[in-house]
Short mmCIF file of C-alpha atoms in Angstrom, two decimals:
data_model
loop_
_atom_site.label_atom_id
_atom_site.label_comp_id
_atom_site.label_asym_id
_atom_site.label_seq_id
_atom_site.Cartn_x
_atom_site.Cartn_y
_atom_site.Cartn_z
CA UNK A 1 -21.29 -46.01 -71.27
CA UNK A 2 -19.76 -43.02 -69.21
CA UNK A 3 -18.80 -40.02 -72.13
CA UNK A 4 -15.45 -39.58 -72.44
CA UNK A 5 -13.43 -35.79 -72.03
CA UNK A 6 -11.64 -34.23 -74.80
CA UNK A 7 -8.57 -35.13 -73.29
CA UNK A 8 -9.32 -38.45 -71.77
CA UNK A 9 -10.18 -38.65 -75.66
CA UNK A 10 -6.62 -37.38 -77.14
CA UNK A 11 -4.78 -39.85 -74.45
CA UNK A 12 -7.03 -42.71 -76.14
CA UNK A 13 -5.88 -41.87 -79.55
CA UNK A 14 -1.96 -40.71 -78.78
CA UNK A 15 -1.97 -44.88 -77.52
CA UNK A 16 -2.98 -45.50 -81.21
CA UNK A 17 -0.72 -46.16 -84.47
CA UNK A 18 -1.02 -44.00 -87.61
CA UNK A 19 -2.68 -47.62 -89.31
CA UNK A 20 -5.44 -47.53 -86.71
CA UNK A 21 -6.13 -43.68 -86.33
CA UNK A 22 -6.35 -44.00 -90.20
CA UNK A 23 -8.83 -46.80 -89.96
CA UNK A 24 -11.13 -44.77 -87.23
CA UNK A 25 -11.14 -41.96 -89.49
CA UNK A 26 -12.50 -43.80 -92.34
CA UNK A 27 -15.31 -45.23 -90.03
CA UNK A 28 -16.02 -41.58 -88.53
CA UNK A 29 -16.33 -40.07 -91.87
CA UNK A 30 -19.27 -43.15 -92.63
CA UNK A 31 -20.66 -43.38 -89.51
CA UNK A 32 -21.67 -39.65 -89.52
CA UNK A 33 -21.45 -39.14 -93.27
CA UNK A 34 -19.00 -36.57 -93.27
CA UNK A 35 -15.13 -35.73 -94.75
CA UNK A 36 -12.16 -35.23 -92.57
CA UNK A 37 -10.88 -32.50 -94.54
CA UNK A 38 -8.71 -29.23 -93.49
CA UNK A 39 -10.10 -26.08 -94.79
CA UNK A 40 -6.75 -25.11 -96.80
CA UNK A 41 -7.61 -23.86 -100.39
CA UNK A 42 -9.93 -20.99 -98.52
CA UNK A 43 -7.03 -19.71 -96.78
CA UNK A 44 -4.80 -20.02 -99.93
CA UNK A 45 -7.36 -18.46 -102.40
CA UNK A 46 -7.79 -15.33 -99.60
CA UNK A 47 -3.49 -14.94 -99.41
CA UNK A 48 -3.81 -15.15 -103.42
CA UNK A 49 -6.69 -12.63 -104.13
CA UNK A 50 -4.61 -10.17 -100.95
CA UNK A 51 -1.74 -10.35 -103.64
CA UNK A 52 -2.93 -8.53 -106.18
CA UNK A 53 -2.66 -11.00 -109.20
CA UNK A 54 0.96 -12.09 -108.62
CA UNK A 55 2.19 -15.35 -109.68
CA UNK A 56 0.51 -18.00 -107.62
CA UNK A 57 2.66 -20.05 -105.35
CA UNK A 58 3.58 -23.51 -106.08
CA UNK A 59 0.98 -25.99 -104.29
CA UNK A 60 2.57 -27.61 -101.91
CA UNK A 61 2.54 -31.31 -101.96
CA UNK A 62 0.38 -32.33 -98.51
CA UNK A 63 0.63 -36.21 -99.63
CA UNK A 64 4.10 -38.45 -99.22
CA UNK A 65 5.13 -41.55 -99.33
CA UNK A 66 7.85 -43.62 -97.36
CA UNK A 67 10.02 -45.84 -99.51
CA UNK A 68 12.45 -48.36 -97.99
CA UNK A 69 15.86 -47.97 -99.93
CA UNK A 70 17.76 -50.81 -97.59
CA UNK A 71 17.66 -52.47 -94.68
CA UNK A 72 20.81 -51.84 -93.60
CA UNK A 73 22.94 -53.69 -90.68
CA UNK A 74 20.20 -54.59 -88.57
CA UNK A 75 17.54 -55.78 -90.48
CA UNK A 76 15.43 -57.66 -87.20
CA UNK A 77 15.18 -54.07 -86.12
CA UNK A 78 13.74 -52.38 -89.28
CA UNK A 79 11.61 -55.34 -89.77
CA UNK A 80 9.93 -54.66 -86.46
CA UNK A 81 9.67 -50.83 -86.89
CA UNK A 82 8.08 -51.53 -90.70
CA UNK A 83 5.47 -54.09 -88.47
CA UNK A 84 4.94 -50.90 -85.99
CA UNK A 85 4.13 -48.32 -88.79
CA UNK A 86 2.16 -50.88 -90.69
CA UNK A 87 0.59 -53.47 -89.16
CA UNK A 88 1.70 -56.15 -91.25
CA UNK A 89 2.48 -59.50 -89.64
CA UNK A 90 5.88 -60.99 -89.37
CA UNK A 91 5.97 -62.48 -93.20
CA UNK A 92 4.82 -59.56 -94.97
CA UNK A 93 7.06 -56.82 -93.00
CA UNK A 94 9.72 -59.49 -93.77
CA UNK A 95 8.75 -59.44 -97.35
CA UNK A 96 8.50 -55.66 -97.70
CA UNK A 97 12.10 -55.35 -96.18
CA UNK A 98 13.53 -58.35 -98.61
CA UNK A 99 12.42 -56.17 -101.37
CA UNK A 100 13.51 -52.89 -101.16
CA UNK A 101 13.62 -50.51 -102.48
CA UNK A 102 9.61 -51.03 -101.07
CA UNK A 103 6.99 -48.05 -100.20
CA UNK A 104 6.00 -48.56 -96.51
CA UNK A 105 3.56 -45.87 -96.29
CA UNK A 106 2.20 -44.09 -99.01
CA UNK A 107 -0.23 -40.86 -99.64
CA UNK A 108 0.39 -39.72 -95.89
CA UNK A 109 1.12 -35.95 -94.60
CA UNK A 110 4.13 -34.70 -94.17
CA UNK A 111 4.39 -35.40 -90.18
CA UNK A 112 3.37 -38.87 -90.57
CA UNK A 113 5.68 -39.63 -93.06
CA UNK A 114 8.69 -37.75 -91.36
CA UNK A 115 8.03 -39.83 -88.00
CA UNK A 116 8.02 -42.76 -89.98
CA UNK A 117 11.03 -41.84 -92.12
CA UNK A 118 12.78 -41.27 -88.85
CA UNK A 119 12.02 -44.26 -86.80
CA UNK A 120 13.15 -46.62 -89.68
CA UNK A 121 16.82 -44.59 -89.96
CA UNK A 122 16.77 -44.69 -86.34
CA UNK A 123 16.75 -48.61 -86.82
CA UNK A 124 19.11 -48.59 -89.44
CA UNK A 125 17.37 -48.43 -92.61
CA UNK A 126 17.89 -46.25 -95.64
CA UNK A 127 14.59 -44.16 -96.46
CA UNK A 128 13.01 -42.22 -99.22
CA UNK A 129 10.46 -39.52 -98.75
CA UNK A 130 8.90 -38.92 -102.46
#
């Protein structure tokens, strides 16, 4: 097997969906027995300490979810864009729309879940991000 560039790399996983990037990040992490974590809270204890016992900043919230409020007017549309961010077959993105208000993606970052917020009002839905 020929070894792949960084970038031939990043074109590999920009053709991937947030479902399946998720998934190969679970297997990394047990493959090589290691956490995919970013080193925040050493950055945010530093800024803290440089302030000189001032009130700490709020945490800010680095997990989201997506809730489906309504389908709206074209509900083929959302359906497919639910199927896109999810993965779900045809019945169960069917379902999920049916039953709003519904979480579509939950405990993602805050890019993730405003991409995902966006492509379902681009399709017509009404969307939640909790």
């Amino acid at each position: 097997m020929a070894k792949l560039s960084q970038e031939e790399l990043l074109e590999q996983f920009s053709e991937m969906t947030l479902i399946e990037l998720s998934e190969f990040v679970k297997a990394f992490e047990e493959k090589f027995d290691v956490e995919a974590a970013a080193p925040v809270a050493v950055a945010a204890a530093a800024g803290g300490a440089a302030a000189g016992g001032a009130a700490e900043a709020p945490e800010e919230k680095d997990e989201f979810d997506v809730i489906l409020t309504g389908a709206g007017d074209k509900k083929i549309q959302v359906i497919k864009v639910v199927r896109e961010l999810t993965s779900l077959g045809l019945k169960e993105a069917k379902d999920l729309v049916d039953g709003t208000p519904k979480p579509v993606l939950e405990k993602v970052n805050k890019e993730a879940a405003d991409k995902a917020a966006e492509a379902l009002k681009g399709a017509g839905a009404s969307v939640e991000v909790k």
